[in-house]
mmCIF file of C-alpha atoms and ligand atoms in Angstrom:
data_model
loop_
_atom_site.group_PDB
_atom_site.id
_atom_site.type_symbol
_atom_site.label_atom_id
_atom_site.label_comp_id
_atom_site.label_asym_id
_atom_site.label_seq_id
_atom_site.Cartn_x
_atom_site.Cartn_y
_atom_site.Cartn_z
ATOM 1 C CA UNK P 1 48.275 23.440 25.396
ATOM 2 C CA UNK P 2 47.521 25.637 28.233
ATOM 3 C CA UNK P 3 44.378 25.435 30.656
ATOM 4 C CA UNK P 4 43.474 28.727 28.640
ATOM 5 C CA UNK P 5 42.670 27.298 25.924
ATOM 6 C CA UNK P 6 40.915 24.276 27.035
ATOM 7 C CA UNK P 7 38.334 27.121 28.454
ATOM 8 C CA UNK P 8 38.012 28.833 25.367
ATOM 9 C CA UNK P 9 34.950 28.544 23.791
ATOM 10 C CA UNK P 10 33.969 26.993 20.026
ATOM 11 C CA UNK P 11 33.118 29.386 17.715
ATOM 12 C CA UNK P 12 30.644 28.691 14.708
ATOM 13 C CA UNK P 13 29.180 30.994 12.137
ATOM 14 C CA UNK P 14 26.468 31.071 9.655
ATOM 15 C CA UNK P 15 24.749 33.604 7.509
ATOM 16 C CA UNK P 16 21.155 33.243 9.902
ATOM 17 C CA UNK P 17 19.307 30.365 12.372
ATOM 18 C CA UNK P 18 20.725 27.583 9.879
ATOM 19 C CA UNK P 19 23.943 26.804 11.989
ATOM 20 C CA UNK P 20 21.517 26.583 15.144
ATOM 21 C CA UNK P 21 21.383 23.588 14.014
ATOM 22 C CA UNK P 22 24.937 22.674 14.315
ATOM 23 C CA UNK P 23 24.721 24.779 17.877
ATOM 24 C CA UNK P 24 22.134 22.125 18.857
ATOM 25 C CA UNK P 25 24.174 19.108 17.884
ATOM 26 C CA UNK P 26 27.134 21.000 19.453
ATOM 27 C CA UNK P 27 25.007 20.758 22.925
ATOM 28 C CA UNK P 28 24.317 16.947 22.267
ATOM 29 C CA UNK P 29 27.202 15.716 21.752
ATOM 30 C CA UNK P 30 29.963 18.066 23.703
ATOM 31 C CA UNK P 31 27.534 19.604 26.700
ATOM 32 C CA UNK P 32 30.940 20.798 28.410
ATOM 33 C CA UNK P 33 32.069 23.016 25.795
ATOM 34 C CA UNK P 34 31.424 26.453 25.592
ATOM 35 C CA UNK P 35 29.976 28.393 22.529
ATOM 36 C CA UNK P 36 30.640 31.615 20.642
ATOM 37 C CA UNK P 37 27.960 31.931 17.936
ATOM 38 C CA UNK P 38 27.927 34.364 15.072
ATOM 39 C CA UNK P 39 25.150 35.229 12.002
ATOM 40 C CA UNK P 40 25.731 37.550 9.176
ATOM 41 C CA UNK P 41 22.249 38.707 9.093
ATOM 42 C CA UNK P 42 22.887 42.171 7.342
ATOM 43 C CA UNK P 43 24.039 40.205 4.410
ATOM 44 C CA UNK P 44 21.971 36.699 4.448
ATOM 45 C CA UNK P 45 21.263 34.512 2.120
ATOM 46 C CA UNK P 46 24.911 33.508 1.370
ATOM 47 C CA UNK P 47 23.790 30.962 -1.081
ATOM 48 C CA UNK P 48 23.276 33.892 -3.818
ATOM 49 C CA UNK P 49 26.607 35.296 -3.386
ATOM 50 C CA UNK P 50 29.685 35.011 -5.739
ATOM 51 C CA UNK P 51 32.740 33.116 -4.364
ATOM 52 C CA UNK P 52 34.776 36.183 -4.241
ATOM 53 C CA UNK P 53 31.738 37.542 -1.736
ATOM 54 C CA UNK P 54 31.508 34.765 0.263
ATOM 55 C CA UNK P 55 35.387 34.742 0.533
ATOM 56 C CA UNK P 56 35.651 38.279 1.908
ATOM 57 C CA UNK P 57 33.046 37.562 4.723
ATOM 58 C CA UNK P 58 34.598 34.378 5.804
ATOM 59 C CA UNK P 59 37.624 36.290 6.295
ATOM 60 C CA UNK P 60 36.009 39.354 8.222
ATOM 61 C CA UNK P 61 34.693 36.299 10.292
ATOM 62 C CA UNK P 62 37.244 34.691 11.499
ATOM 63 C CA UNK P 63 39.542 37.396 11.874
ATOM 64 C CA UNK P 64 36.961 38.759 14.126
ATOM 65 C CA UNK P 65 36.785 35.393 15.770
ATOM 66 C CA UNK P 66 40.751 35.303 16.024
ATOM 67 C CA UNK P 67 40.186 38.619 18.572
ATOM 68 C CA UNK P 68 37.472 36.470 20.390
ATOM 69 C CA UNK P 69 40.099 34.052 21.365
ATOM 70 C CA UNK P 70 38.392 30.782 20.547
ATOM 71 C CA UNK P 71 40.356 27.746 20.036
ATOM 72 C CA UNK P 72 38.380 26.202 16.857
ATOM 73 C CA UNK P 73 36.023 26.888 14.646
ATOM 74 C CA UNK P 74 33.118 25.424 12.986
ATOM 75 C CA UNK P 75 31.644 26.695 9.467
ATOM 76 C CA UNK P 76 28.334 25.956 9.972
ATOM 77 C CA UNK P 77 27.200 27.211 6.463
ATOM 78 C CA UNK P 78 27.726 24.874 3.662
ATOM 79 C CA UNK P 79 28.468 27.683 1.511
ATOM 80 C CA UNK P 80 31.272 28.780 3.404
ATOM 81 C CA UNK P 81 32.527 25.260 3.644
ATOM 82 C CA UNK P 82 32.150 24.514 -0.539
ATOM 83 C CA UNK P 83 33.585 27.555 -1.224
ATOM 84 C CA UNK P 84 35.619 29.028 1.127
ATOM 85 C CA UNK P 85 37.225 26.640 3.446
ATOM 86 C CA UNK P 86 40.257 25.066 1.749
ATOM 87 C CA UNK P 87 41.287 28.660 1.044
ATOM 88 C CA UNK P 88 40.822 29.823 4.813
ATOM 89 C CA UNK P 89 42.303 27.142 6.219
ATOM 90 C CA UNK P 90 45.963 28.108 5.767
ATOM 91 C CA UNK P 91 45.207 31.950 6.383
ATOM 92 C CA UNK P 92 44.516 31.335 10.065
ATOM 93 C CA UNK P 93 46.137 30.069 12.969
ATOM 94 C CA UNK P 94 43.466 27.791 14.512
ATOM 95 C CA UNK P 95 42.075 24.670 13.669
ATOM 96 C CA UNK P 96 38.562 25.416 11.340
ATOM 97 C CA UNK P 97 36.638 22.642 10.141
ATOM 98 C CA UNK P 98 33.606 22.656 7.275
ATOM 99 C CA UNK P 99 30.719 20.693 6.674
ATOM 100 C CA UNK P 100 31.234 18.723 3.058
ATOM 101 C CA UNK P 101 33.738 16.222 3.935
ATOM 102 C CA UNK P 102 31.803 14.660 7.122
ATOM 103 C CA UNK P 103 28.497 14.787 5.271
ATOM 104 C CA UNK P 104 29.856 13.247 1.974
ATOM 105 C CA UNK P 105 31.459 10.550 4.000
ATOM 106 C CA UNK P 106 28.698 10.106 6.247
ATOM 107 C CA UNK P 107 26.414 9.761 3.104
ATOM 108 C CA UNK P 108 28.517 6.716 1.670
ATOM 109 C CA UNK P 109 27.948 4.986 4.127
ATOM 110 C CA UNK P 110 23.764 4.960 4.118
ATOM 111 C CA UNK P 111 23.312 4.584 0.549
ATOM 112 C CA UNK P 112 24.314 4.838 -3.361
ATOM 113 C CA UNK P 113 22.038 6.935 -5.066
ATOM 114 C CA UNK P 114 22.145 10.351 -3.132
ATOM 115 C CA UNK P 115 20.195 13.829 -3.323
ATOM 116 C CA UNK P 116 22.173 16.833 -2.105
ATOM 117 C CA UNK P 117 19.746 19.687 -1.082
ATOM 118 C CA UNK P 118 22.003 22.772 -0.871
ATOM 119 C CA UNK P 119 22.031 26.293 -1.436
ATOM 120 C CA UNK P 120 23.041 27.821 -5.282
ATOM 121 C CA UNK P 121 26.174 28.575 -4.555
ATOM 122 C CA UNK P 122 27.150 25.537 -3.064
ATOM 123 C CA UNK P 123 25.104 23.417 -5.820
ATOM 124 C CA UNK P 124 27.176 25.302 -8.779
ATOM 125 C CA UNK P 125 30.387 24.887 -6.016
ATOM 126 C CA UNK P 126 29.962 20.626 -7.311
ATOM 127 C CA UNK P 127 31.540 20.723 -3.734
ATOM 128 C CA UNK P 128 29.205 17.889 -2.556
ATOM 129 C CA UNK P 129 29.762 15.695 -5.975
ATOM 130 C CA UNK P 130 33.143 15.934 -5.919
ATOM 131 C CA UNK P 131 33.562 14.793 -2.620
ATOM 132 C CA UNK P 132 31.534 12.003 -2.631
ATOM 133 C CA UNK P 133 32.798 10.617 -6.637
ATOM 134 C CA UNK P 134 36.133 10.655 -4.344
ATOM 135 C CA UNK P 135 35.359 8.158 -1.358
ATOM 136 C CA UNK P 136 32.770 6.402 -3.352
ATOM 137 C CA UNK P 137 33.607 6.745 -6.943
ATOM 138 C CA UNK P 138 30.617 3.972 -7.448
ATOM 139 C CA UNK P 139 27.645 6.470 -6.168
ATOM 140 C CA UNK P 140 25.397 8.676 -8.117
ATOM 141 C CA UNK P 141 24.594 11.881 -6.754
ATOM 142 C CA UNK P 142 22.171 14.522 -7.757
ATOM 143 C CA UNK P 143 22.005 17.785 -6.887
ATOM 144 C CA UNK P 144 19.390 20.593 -6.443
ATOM 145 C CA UNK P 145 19.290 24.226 -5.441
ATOM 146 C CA UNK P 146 16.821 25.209 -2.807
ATOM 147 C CA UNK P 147 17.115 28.993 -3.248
ATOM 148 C CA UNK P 148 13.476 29.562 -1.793
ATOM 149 C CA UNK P 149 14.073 27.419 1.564
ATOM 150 C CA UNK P 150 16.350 30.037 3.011
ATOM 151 C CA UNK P 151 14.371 33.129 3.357
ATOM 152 C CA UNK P 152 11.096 31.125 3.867
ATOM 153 C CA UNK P 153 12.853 29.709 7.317
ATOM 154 C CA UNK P 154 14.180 33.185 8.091
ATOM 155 C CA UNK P 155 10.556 34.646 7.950
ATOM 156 C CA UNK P 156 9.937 31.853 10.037
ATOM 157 C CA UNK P 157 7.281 30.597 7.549
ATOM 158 C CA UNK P 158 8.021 26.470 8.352
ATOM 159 C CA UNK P 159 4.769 25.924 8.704
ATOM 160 C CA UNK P 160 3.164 27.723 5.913
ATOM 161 C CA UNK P 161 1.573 25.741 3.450
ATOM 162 C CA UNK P 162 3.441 27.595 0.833
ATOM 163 C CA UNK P 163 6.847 26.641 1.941
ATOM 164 C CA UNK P 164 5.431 22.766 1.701
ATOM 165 C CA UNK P 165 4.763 23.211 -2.164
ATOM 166 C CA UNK P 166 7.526 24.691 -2.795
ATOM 167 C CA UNK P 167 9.699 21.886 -0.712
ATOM 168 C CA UNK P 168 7.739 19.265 -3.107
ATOM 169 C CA UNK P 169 8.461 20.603 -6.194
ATOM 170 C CA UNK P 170 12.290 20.694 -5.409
ATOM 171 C CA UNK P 171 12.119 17.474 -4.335
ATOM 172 C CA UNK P 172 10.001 15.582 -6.546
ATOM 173 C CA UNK P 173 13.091 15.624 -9.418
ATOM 174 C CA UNK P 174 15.148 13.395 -6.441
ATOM 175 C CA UNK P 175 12.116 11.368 -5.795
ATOM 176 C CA UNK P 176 12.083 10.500 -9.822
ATOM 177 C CA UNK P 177 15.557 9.538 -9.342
ATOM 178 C CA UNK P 178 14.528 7.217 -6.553
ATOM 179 C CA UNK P 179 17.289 8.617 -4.263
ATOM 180 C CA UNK P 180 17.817 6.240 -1.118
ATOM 181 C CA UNK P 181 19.992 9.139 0.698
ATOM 182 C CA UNK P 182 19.381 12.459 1.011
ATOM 183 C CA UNK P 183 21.621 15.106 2.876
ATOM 184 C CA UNK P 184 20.757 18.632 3.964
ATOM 185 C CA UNK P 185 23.805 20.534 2.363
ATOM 186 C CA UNK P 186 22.587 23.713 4.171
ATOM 187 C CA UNK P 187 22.191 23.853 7.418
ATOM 188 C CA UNK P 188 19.225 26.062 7.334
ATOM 189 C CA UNK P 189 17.247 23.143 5.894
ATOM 190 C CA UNK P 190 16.833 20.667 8.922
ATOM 191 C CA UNK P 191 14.776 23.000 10.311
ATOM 192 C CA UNK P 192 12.357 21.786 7.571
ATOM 193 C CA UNK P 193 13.010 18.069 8.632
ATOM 194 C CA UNK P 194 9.218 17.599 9.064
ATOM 195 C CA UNK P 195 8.336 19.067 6.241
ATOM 196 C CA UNK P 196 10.838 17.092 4.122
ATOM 197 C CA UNK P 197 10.035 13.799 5.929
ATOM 198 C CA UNK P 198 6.443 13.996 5.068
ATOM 199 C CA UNK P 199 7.242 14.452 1.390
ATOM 200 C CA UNK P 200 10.143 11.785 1.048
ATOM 201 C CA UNK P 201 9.128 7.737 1.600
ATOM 202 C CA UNK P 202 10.135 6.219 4.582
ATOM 203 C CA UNK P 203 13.268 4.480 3.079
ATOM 204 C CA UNK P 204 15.667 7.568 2.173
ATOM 205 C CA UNK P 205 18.176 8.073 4.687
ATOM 206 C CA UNK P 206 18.099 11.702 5.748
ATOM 207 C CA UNK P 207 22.012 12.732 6.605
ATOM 208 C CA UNK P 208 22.755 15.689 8.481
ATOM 209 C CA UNK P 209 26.459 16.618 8.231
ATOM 210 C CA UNK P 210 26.624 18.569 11.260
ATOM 211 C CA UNK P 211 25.886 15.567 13.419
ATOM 212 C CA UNK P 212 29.686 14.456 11.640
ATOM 213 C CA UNK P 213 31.184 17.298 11.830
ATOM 214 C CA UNK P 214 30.753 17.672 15.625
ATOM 215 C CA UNK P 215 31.942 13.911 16.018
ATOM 216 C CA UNK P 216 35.090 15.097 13.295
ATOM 217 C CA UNK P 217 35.299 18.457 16.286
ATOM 218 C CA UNK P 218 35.016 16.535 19.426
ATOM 219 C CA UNK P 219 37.955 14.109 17.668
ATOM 220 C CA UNK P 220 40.535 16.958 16.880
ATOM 221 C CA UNK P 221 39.919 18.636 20.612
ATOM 222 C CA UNK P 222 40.914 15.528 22.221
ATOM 223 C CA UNK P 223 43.900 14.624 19.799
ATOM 224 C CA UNK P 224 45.274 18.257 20.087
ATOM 225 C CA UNK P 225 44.510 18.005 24.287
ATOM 226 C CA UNK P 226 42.216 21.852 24.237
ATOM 227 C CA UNK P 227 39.192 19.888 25.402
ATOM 228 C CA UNK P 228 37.267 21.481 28.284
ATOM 229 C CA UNK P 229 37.500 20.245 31.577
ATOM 230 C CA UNK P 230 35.756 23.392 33.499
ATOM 231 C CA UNK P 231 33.050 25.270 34.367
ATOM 232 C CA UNK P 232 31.246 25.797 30.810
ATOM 233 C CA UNK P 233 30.019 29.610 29.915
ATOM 234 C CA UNK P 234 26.787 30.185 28.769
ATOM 235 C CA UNK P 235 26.362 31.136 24.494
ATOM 236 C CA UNK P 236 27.680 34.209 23.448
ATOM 237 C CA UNK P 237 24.871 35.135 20.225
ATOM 238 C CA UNK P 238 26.373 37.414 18.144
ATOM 239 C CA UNK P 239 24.710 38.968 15.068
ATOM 240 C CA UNK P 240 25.782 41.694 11.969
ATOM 241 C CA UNK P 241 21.942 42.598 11.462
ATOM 242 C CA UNK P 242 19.014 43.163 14.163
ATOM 243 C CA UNK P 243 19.286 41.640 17.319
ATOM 244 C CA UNK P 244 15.843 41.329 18.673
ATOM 245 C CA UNK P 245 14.784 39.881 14.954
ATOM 246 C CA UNK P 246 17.421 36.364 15.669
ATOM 247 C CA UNK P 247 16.440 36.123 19.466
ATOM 248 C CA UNK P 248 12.477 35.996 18.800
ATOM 249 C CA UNK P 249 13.193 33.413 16.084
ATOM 250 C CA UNK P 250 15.877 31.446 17.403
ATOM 251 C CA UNK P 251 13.977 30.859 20.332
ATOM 252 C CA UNK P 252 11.677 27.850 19.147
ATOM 253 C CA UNK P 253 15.059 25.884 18.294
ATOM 254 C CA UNK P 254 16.874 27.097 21.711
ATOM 255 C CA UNK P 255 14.064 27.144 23.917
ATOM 256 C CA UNK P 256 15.182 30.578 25.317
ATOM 257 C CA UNK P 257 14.641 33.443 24.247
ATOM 258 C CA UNK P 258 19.031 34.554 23.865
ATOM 259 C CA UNK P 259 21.034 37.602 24.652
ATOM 260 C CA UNK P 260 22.262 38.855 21.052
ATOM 261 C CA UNK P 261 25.099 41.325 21.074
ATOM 262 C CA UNK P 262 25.206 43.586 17.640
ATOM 263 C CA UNK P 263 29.014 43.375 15.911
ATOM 264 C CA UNK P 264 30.582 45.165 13.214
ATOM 265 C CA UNK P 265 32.555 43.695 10.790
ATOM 266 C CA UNK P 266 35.095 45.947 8.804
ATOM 267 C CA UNK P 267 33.442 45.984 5.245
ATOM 268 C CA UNK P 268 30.034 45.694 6.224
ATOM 269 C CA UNK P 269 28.112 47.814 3.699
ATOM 270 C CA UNK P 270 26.848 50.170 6.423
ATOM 271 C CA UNK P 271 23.400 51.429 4.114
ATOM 272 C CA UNK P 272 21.885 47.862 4.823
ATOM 273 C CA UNK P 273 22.414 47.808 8.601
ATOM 274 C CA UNK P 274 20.644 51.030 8.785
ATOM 275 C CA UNK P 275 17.557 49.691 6.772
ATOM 276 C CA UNK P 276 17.863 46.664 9.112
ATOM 277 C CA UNK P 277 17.883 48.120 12.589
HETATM 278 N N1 DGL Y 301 22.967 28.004 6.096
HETATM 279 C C1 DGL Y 301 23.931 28.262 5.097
HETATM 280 C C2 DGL Y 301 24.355 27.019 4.367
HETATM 281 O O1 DGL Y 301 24.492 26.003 5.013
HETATM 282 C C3 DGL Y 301 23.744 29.516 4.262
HETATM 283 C C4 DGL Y 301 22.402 29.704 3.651
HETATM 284 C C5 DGL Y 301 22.260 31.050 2.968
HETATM 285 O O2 DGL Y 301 22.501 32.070 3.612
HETATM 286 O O3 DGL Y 301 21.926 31.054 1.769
HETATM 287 O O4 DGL Y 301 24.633 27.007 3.199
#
């Protein structure tokens, strides 16, 4: 590997704020790296959209993300991981890993009777289930679809008292169930981790799979020998929908307010960026 690519940054994409989350564990646990970070916000929520949908804008993604020269990247949407990753994998020459597998295995290893929180699309995916009846064929796992969560966090409504109702309702068919894990399959919904604690006892395990997959990241840099060992470069925010919109709200997790740069994928559907900007 050349010193190139040791310096190029780690690219990671979501449809919104949700992968901030993985951008913040990125910072933890590799503060040497440096970051390329892109949302589809002309065409958020994802977890609404048909495989075939969320297919094509993986693709646009990383092909766009192949021109940016990065040397990995992350999926930091679990809908892209359940449905599009095994797919993508092969299509691309550079080393992409998802979200599932780290959080299924991670969630083995906390408890037996585990709630998956996820989007719709990742929910009817069974991407979670499957994963998990595979390294622990013994565990029970229930699902649930959390279509309100997304655009609630988006509005950057986390505090409303609404968004608290509606996080008990979906929860109270896992607390029935007496779950003793529960993992955020979207990565939009640890930004409700207060919200959820409050409603779930003590005792369930909360797993976030982005903590693994940046452990499962910082592994594959060092076995393939691309991990950085100069000067970092600051974020690169990039965004399909309006800029000034993701900075103001992706400040409270960053705390700074970012530079977003606008891009334009191929087959964006150019009516809705007009409405949006
Ligand atoms: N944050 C993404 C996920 O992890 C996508 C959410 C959405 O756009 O519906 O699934």
């Amino acid at each position: 590997m050349t010193e190139s690519n040791r310096k190029a940054p780690i690219a990671l994409f979501d449809s919104g704020v949700g992968g901030l989350t993985v951008l913040l564990e990125l910072y933890r646990q590799l503060p040497q790296e440096s970051f390329l970070y892109f949302a589809d916000t002309a065409r958020l929520p994802y977890g609404t959209r048909s495989s075939d949908e969320i297919l094509q804008f993986v693709r646009e993604i990383l092909t766009w993300m192949t021109q940016q020269d990065v040397k990995m990247v992350l999926m930091a949407c679990n809908t892209s991981s359940a449905l599009a990753l095994e797919t993508v994998r092969s299509e691309f020459n550079l080393p992409i890993l998802g979200l599932i597998l780290p959080g299924a295995r991670a969630a083995g290893l906390e408890g037996r009777r585990i709630g998956v929180i996820a989007t719709t699309a990742t929910v009817q995916s069974n991407a979670y289930s499957r994963a998990i009846a595979e390294i622990y064929p013994e565990a029970k796992v229930w699902q649930i679809a959390c279509p309100e969560f997304v655009p609630l966090i988006e509005q950057n409504r986390i505090t409303d008292p609404y968004t608290k109702e509606v996080a008990r309702q979906y929860l109270s068919p896992l607390l029935e169930e007496n779950i003793d894990t529960l993992i955020y399959g979207c990565t939009h919904y640890r930004h409700l981790a207060k919200v959820i604690q409050e409603i779930l006892p003590p005792t369930v395990k909360l797993v976030d799979p982005a903590e693994h997959v940046v452990k499962a990241a910082e592994q594959e840099l060092k076995l393939m020998g691309i991990n950085n060992n100069q000067a970092k470069l600051p974020t690169r925010f990039c965004v399909s929908g309006q800029t000034t919109k993701f900075a103001q709200l992706s400040q409270q997790w960053l705390g700074y307010y970012p530079k977003v740069e606008k891009v334009f994928l191929p087959l964006i559907d150019r009516s809705s960026i007009s409405l949006e900007s």
